[in-house]
Amino acid sequence: MAGKTALIPSFSFHGCIFASATLIVLSSFFSIRSLRSPLQSQNQYQSNLLVTAPNDGRILSTEESMPAPSSTTYHSPEIFHLSYAEMESKFKVYIYPDGDPNTYYQTPRKLTGKYASEGYFFQNIRESRFRTEDPNQADLFFIPISCHKMRGKGISYDNMTIIVQNYVDGLIRKYPYWNRTLGSDHFLVTCHDVGVRAFEGLPLLIKNSIRVVCSPSYNAGFIPHKDVALPQVLQPFALPSGGNDVMNRTTLGFWAGHRNSKIRVILAREWENDTQLAISNNRISRAIGELVYQKQFYKSKFCICPGGSQVNSARIADSIHYGCVPVILSDYYDLPFQDVLVWRKFALVLKEKDVYLLKSILTSISEEEFVSLHKGLVQVQKHFEWHSPPVPFDAFHMIMYELWLRHRVIKY
């Protein structure tokens, strides 16, 4: 018995080695196939997609417009390639059809002004291939209500909350989809803080649903990794995008705007008389020349982007478009696409307390470092532009990609 017993561990040990080796080979094989399959399945589809280059108007294929594998402005270009291609192939969104199209429901916001991102998304989602008419195919459900229009009609916040609550309650009663997840596979889109406040009467929506908002502040109810930061883009841009023009940028830093936040008051007070920084406590008047404000972006190395009434500012997207490295002065700000983009490769992200050291921080940036930041900025410009119809890798597709990442977490 002792001899037979001694043989059992030896046999089990060698058997385990053989089994483990077999599993490793098989898992490697299937892992490689799973990594390759999304891109392989997209080859024909991608060849038909086009995107416009930001500077010269040349048409690029989707494959050409993807971030280079060596690009440092992306956390992981290879994974982004694979996941984005899979999203293009599989992602489906159902838009609730209910509501009066002449009032607040199903009404795209206007495509101009500082809240244009909301209107573009409403229009883009209807134009895109992500929309499905079959709710049983949907990965996510879009609640299409635009609250900013109510503000223009003089409706109070209290009444807005009631209108929104009645609308969503009606969807919950009519359709079975909300109750499957208590709203965790639903999302809303709003660029104005009015929209955020209008949903306050629906605590389950705030807690469970994905809120795509332009005011993504950690200390104001925004839940990172569930909610999505919507870039606030002031479109149409008055002038073409900035490109390889670093030699023309002779002003160290630029900001002009209203003192509607504490950080802006401090910025203007500390630096408006500085000779190297072009800091003005009022937006440049058109009376002194056409598009003087926009042209100043072309002349500046760094554009200061302090938070206004919220942490966000349309000035960030302006800076990116005009090729001026944004200097973000906002605390608790969940920057758009920051799980995809490495913001410190094309922007300076500072704390509000750093405003007192602003000039020394900017002058400490070497010319080589500035050129690198500017180069990274040009690479990400396409992600902060809206188009109708949407084009690959623009702001709409990046928001859809953020939703795609989150739908995997709440998929039932």
C-alpha positions as MATLAB code, in Angstrom:
seq = 'MAGKTALIPSFSFHGCIFASATLIVLSSFFSIRSLRSPLQSQNQYQSNLLVTAPNDGRILSTEESMPAPSSTTYHSPEIFHLSYAEMESKFKVYIYPDGDPNTYYQTPRKLTGKYASEGYFFQNIRESRFRTEDPNQADLFFIPISCHKMRGKGISYDNMTIIVQNYVDGLIRKYPYWNRTLGSDHFLVTCHDVGVRAFEGLPLLIKNSIRVVCSPSYNAGFIPHKDVALPQVLQPFALPSGGNDVMNRTTLGFWAGHRNSKIRVILAREWENDTQLAISNNRISRAIGELVYQKQFYKSKFCICPGGSQVNSARIADSIHYGCVPVILSDYYDLPFQDVLVWRKFALVLKEKDVYLLKSILTSISEEEFVSLHKGLVQVQKHFEWHSPPVPFDAFHMIMYELWLRHRVIKY';
ca = [
       0.000    0.000    0.000;
       2.866    2.356    0.860;
       4.408    1.850   -2.619;
       1.131    2.480   -4.431;
       0.407    5.529   -2.309;
       3.811    7.001   -3.169;
       3.050    6.802   -6.888;
      -0.130    8.914   -6.710;
       1.465   12.346   -6.029;
       4.068   11.770   -8.748;
       1.409   10.902  -11.311;
      -0.817   13.843  -10.288;
       2.088   16.259  -10.457;
       3.050   15.286  -14.035;
      -0.612   15.190  -15.062;
      -1.127   18.692  -13.727;
       1.893   19.958  -15.662;
       0.581   18.428  -18.879;
      -2.931   19.768  -18.324;
      -1.659   23.240  -17.446;
       0.540   23.369  -20.533;
      -2.387   22.328  -22.704;
      -4.610   25.015  -21.178;
      -1.966   27.700  -21.677;
      -1.563   26.838  -25.363;
      -5.331   26.766  -25.919;
      -5.955   29.992  -24.002;
      -3.164   31.733  -25.932;
      -4.680   30.577  -29.206;
      -8.168   31.810  -28.342;
      -6.856   35.036  -26.799;
      -4.965   35.875  -29.991;
      -8.032   35.103  -32.065;
     -10.251   37.224  -29.829;
      -7.809   40.113  -30.074;
      -7.660   39.930  -33.824;
     -11.288   39.292  -34.629;
     -12.756   42.784  -33.974;
     -10.359   44.470  -36.366;
     -10.525   41.702  -38.935;
     -14.297   41.849  -38.959;
     -14.104   45.614  -39.483;
     -11.748   45.742  -42.454;
     -14.451   45.996  -45.094;
     -16.569   48.355  -42.985;
     -13.673   50.656  -42.148;
     -12.630   50.972  -45.764;
     -15.944   52.695  -46.476;
     -15.707   55.228  -43.635;
     -14.209   58.653  -44.238;
     -13.109   61.514  -42.008;
     -11.970   65.014  -42.951;
      -8.492   66.106  -41.904;
      -8.663   69.231  -39.734;
      -6.183   71.459  -41.553;
      -5.872   70.734  -45.254;
      -9.315   69.385  -46.135;
      -7.853   66.087  -47.353;
     -10.078   63.037  -46.886;
      -8.600   60.311  -44.714;
      -9.763   56.743  -44.326;
     -10.834   55.579  -40.883;
      -7.712   53.463  -40.592;
      -5.500   56.472  -41.408;
      -7.311   58.652  -38.879;
      -6.813   56.201  -36.024;
      -4.165   57.141  -33.459;
      -0.721   55.828  -34.327;
       0.396   52.876  -32.181;
       3.263   55.017  -30.880;
       1.084   58.054  -30.112;
       1.582   59.227  -26.537;
      -1.644   61.244  -26.437;
      -3.602   58.003  -25.891;
      -3.334   55.776  -22.859;
      -3.383   52.664  -25.036;
      -3.745   53.217  -28.800;
      -3.867   49.491  -29.569;
      -6.717   48.775  -27.171;
      -8.539   51.880  -28.364;
      -8.246   50.594  -31.959;
      -9.749   47.246  -31.076;
     -12.514   48.470  -28.830;
     -13.520   51.333  -31.128;
     -13.801   48.939  -34.079;
     -15.964   46.590  -32.025;
     -18.184   49.507  -31.004;
     -18.691   50.524  -34.634;
     -19.741   46.982  -35.426;
     -22.006   46.120  -32.500;
     -23.227   49.096  -30.457;
     -26.967   49.839  -30.623;
     -29.035   52.539  -28.922;
     -32.817   52.791  -28.715;
     -34.322   56.296  -28.606;
     -37.694   56.534  -26.875;
     -40.159   57.887  -29.472;
     -42.632   59.431  -27.019;
     -43.244   63.118  -26.466;
     -44.420   66.135  -28.399;
     -41.743   67.042  -30.979;
     -42.848   70.676  -30.843;
     -42.129   71.099  -27.143;
     -39.281   69.592  -25.125;
     -39.094   65.983  -26.266;
     -37.402   64.758  -29.423;
     -36.259   68.337  -30.074;
     -32.592   68.787  -31.020;
     -31.042   71.879  -29.534;
     -29.830   74.503  -31.980;
     -26.402   73.716  -33.400;
     -24.863   77.071  -32.508;
     -23.815   78.727  -29.273;
     -22.066   77.449  -26.182;
     -24.602   74.645  -25.636;
     -24.311   73.350  -29.206;
     -22.898   70.007  -28.018;
     -26.329   69.020  -26.728;
     -28.015   69.821  -30.030;
     -25.366   68.061  -32.088;
     -25.694   64.894  -30.037;
     -29.494   64.851  -30.419;
     -29.146   65.242  -34.171;
     -26.132   62.936  -34.577;
     -27.671   60.004  -32.723;
     -30.608   60.061  -35.140;
     -28.294   60.241  -38.162;
     -25.935   57.518  -36.983;
     -25.800   53.796  -37.559;
     -25.913   53.231  -33.795;
     -29.655   53.874  -33.662;
     -31.949   50.866  -33.647;
     -35.722   50.804  -33.966;
     -35.836   47.484  -32.121;
     -35.505   47.943  -28.334;
     -34.702   44.252  -27.961;
     -31.449   44.835  -29.858;
     -30.458   47.861  -27.780;
     -27.435   47.993  -25.507;
     -28.541   51.345  -24.064;
     -31.705   53.459  -24.013;
     -31.599   57.221  -24.680;
     -34.007   59.505  -22.778;
     -34.358   62.343  -25.332;
     -35.429   65.395  -23.365;
     -33.856   68.825  -23.811;
     -34.440   70.946  -20.711;
     -32.677   74.128  -21.741;
     -35.625   75.000  -23.957;
     -37.823   75.135  -20.859;
     -35.546   77.766  -19.348;
     -36.037   79.928  -22.425;
     -39.799   79.727  -21.944;
     -39.488   81.003  -18.392;
     -40.446   77.769  -16.651;
     -39.243   77.615  -13.049;
     -36.845   74.935  -11.830;
     -39.576   73.415   -9.677;
     -41.917   73.070  -12.645;
     -39.106   71.720  -14.829;
     -38.526   68.988  -12.288;
     -42.224   68.054  -12.379;
     -42.318   68.009  -16.206;
     -39.232   65.782  -16.406;
     -40.447   63.479  -13.650;
     -43.841   63.012  -15.333;
     -42.153   62.286  -18.663;
     -39.782   59.653  -17.296;
     -42.499   58.108  -15.114;
     -44.583   57.765  -18.285;
     -41.755   55.890  -20.024;
     -41.394   53.596  -17.008;
     -45.113   52.766  -17.032;
     -45.327   52.229  -20.793;
     -42.142   50.232  -21.408;
     -40.557   47.310  -19.514;
     -36.926   48.293  -20.094;
     -36.320   50.661  -17.182;
     -37.497   48.170  -14.583;
     -35.087   45.475  -15.759;
     -32.147   47.475  -14.399;
     -33.775   50.389  -12.512;
     -32.461   52.627  -15.261;
     -28.803   51.621  -15.268;
     -28.865   50.959  -19.024;
     -30.444   54.371  -19.731;
     -28.723   57.684  -20.385;
     -29.509   61.360  -20.859;
     -27.522   64.185  -22.479;
     -27.486   67.811  -21.343;
     -24.909   70.556  -21.723;
     -26.491   73.208  -19.489;
     -26.674   72.849  -15.713;
     -30.423   73.504  -16.097;
     -30.726   69.972  -17.454;
     -28.847   68.526  -14.501;
     -31.117   70.303  -12.026;
     -34.296   69.347  -13.900;
     -33.685   65.660  -13.188;
     -33.313   66.128   -9.432;
     -36.791   64.714   -8.834;
     -35.634   61.293  -10.084;
     -33.115   60.001   -7.511;
     -32.913   56.529   -9.098;
     -31.983   58.108  -12.433;
     -29.258   60.212  -10.809;
     -27.952   57.188   -8.937;
     -28.206   54.540  -11.663;
     -28.447   56.054  -15.142;
     -25.564   57.468  -17.170;
     -25.622   61.259  -17.288;
     -23.694   62.814  -20.178;
     -23.119   66.376  -18.965;
     -20.986   69.435  -19.696;
     -20.515   70.205  -15.978;
     -18.761   67.084  -14.665;
     -17.648   68.265  -11.234;
     -16.729   65.658   -8.624;
     -18.185   67.813   -5.851;
     -21.559   68.447   -7.534;
     -23.193   65.041   -7.895;
     -21.162   63.800  -10.879;
     -20.295   60.118  -10.449;
     -17.024   59.359  -12.262;
     -16.794   56.115  -14.240;
     -20.612   56.048  -14.469;
     -21.380   59.514  -15.818;
     -19.707   60.970  -18.923;
     -18.060   64.371  -19.425;
     -19.520   66.047  -22.521;
     -17.107   68.576  -24.090;
     -18.632   72.036  -24.373;
     -17.873   73.134  -27.926;
     -18.816   76.578  -29.231;
     -19.622   75.895  -32.876;
     -19.409   76.892  -35.633;
     -15.806   77.996  -35.171;
     -15.276   81.459  -36.624;
     -11.852   80.638  -38.092;
     -10.003   77.506  -39.312;
      -8.153   75.252  -36.900;
      -4.584   76.054  -35.874;
      -1.879   73.692  -37.011;
       1.886   73.735  -37.350;
       2.210   77.412  -36.467;
       4.314   77.481  -33.295;
       6.596   80.214  -34.686;
       3.669   82.668  -34.821;
       2.823   82.270  -31.135;
       4.609   85.108  -29.390;
       2.182   85.791  -26.500;
       2.966   83.645  -23.457;
      -0.582   83.310  -22.126;
      -4.053   84.599  -23.028;
      -7.435   84.920  -21.343;
     -10.352   87.297  -21.823;
     -13.705   86.837  -20.178;
     -16.122   87.828  -17.448;
     -15.418   87.550  -13.724;
     -18.247   85.108  -13.035;
     -16.309   82.806  -10.707;
     -13.849   83.134   -7.868;
     -10.952   81.746   -9.898;
     -11.589   84.243  -12.722;
     -11.647   87.143  -10.275;
      -8.268   86.056   -8.892;
      -6.839   85.471  -12.388;
      -7.770   88.959  -13.566;
      -6.666   90.650  -10.342;
      -3.265   88.949  -10.300;
      -2.274   89.137  -13.961;
      -4.271   91.706  -15.971;
      -1.383   94.217  -15.878;
       1.371   91.732  -16.712;
       3.412   92.475  -19.834;
       3.885   88.839  -20.919;
       0.368   87.626  -20.194;
      -2.583   88.981  -22.190;
      -5.199   88.841  -19.436;
      -8.411   90.869  -19.701;
     -11.345   90.821  -17.323;
     -13.780   91.336  -20.214;
     -14.183   89.587  -23.525;
     -12.462   91.577  -26.280;
     -14.958   93.938  -27.904;
     -15.773   93.478  -31.576;
     -15.678   97.269  -31.852;
     -11.879   97.213  -32.068;
     -11.786   94.742  -34.936;
     -13.381   91.697  -36.513;
     -12.740   88.413  -34.666;
      -9.989   89.949  -32.510;
     -10.773   87.501  -29.690;
     -10.457   84.438  -31.927;
      -7.309   85.746  -33.629;
      -5.617   86.125  -30.257;
      -5.747   82.331  -29.882;
      -3.497   82.016  -32.958;
      -0.923   84.368  -31.409;
      -0.709   82.683  -28.001;
       1.266   79.722  -26.752;
      -0.976   78.984  -23.774;
      -4.657   79.800  -23.339;
      -5.903   80.015  -19.767;
      -9.139   78.085  -19.168;
     -10.526   78.897  -15.718;
     -13.871   77.427  -14.712;
     -16.855   79.784  -14.875;
     -20.148   79.136  -13.126;
     -19.226   75.453  -13.526;
     -15.882   73.641  -13.796;
     -16.187   73.415  -17.565;
     -15.609   76.090  -20.180;
     -16.134   76.285  -23.946;
     -12.727   77.999  -23.965;
     -11.041   74.577  -23.652;
     -12.418   73.386  -26.993;
     -11.672   76.807  -28.510;
      -8.050   76.525  -27.400;
      -7.730   73.032  -28.831;
      -9.289   74.089  -32.139;
      -7.038   77.131  -32.575;
      -3.892   75.263  -31.569;
      -3.317   77.109  -28.290;
      -2.257   74.793  -25.449;
      -5.051   74.943  -22.822;
      -4.124   75.676  -19.226;
      -6.969   74.219  -17.183;
      -7.646   75.955  -13.873;
     -10.491   73.967  -12.319;
     -10.593   71.716   -9.279;
     -12.552   68.434   -9.287;
     -13.000   68.433  -13.062;
     -13.508   65.103  -14.842;
     -12.033   66.072  -18.201;
     -13.703   64.765  -21.394;
     -12.330   61.458  -22.713;
      -9.649   61.308  -20.019;
      -9.835   57.510  -19.852;
      -8.761   57.511  -23.526;
      -6.619   60.655  -23.845;
      -3.553   61.621  -21.816;
      -4.425   65.278  -21.208;
      -0.984   66.170  -19.878;
       0.439   65.423  -23.322;
      -1.457   68.356  -24.896;
      -2.557   70.555  -21.975;
      -1.450   71.893  -18.598;
      -3.787   70.693  -15.853;
      -3.350   72.853  -12.757;
      -5.044   73.328   -9.429;
      -6.880   76.591   -8.829;
      -4.338   77.542   -6.174;
      -1.664   77.490   -8.905;
      -3.112   80.702  -10.348;
      -0.704   82.664   -8.138;
       2.251   80.858   -9.761;
       0.848   80.989  -13.281;
       3.591   83.056  -14.907;
       6.450   81.094  -13.371;
       4.797   77.829  -14.402;
       4.381   78.956  -18.016;
       7.890   80.412  -18.303;
       9.340   77.161  -16.941;
       8.022   75.257  -19.977;
      10.893   74.904  -22.447;
      10.419   75.506  -26.158;
      10.912   71.802  -26.776;
       8.204   70.939  -24.243;
       5.835   73.493  -25.762;
       6.357   72.108  -29.276;
       5.594   68.618  -27.960;
       2.388   69.835  -26.289;
       1.341   71.651  -29.451;
       1.977   68.551  -31.558;
      -0.166   66.465  -29.220;
      -2.885   69.116  -29.397;
      -3.084   68.881  -33.174;
      -3.447   65.098  -32.894;
      -6.558   65.333  -30.703;
      -8.335   68.227  -32.458;
     -10.646   65.878  -34.347;
     -12.071   64.560  -31.069;
     -13.382   68.019  -30.094;
     -15.329   68.820  -33.255;
     -18.975   68.112  -34.117;
     -20.203   67.307  -37.613;
     -23.558   66.659  -39.235;
     -23.666   63.910  -40.212;
     -21.047   62.685  -37.729;
     -17.651   61.414  -38.891;
     -15.408   58.792  -37.253;
     -13.503   59.880  -34.137;
     -15.303   63.223  -33.813;
     -16.884   64.398  -30.545;
     -20.037   62.371  -31.169;
     -18.169   59.124  -31.752;
     -15.973   59.726  -28.703;
     -19.081   60.185  -26.543;
     -20.533   57.003  -28.038;
     -17.267   55.259  -27.222;
     -17.535   56.406  -23.595;
     -21.077   55.021  -23.487;
     -19.849   51.815  -25.108;
     -17.278   51.367  -22.342;
     -19.925   51.867  -19.675;
     -22.572   49.628  -21.212;
     -20.328   46.623  -20.579;
     -20.473   47.309  -16.858;
     -24.266   47.286  -16.657;
     -25.081   44.701  -19.364;
     -27.743   42.191  -18.267;
];
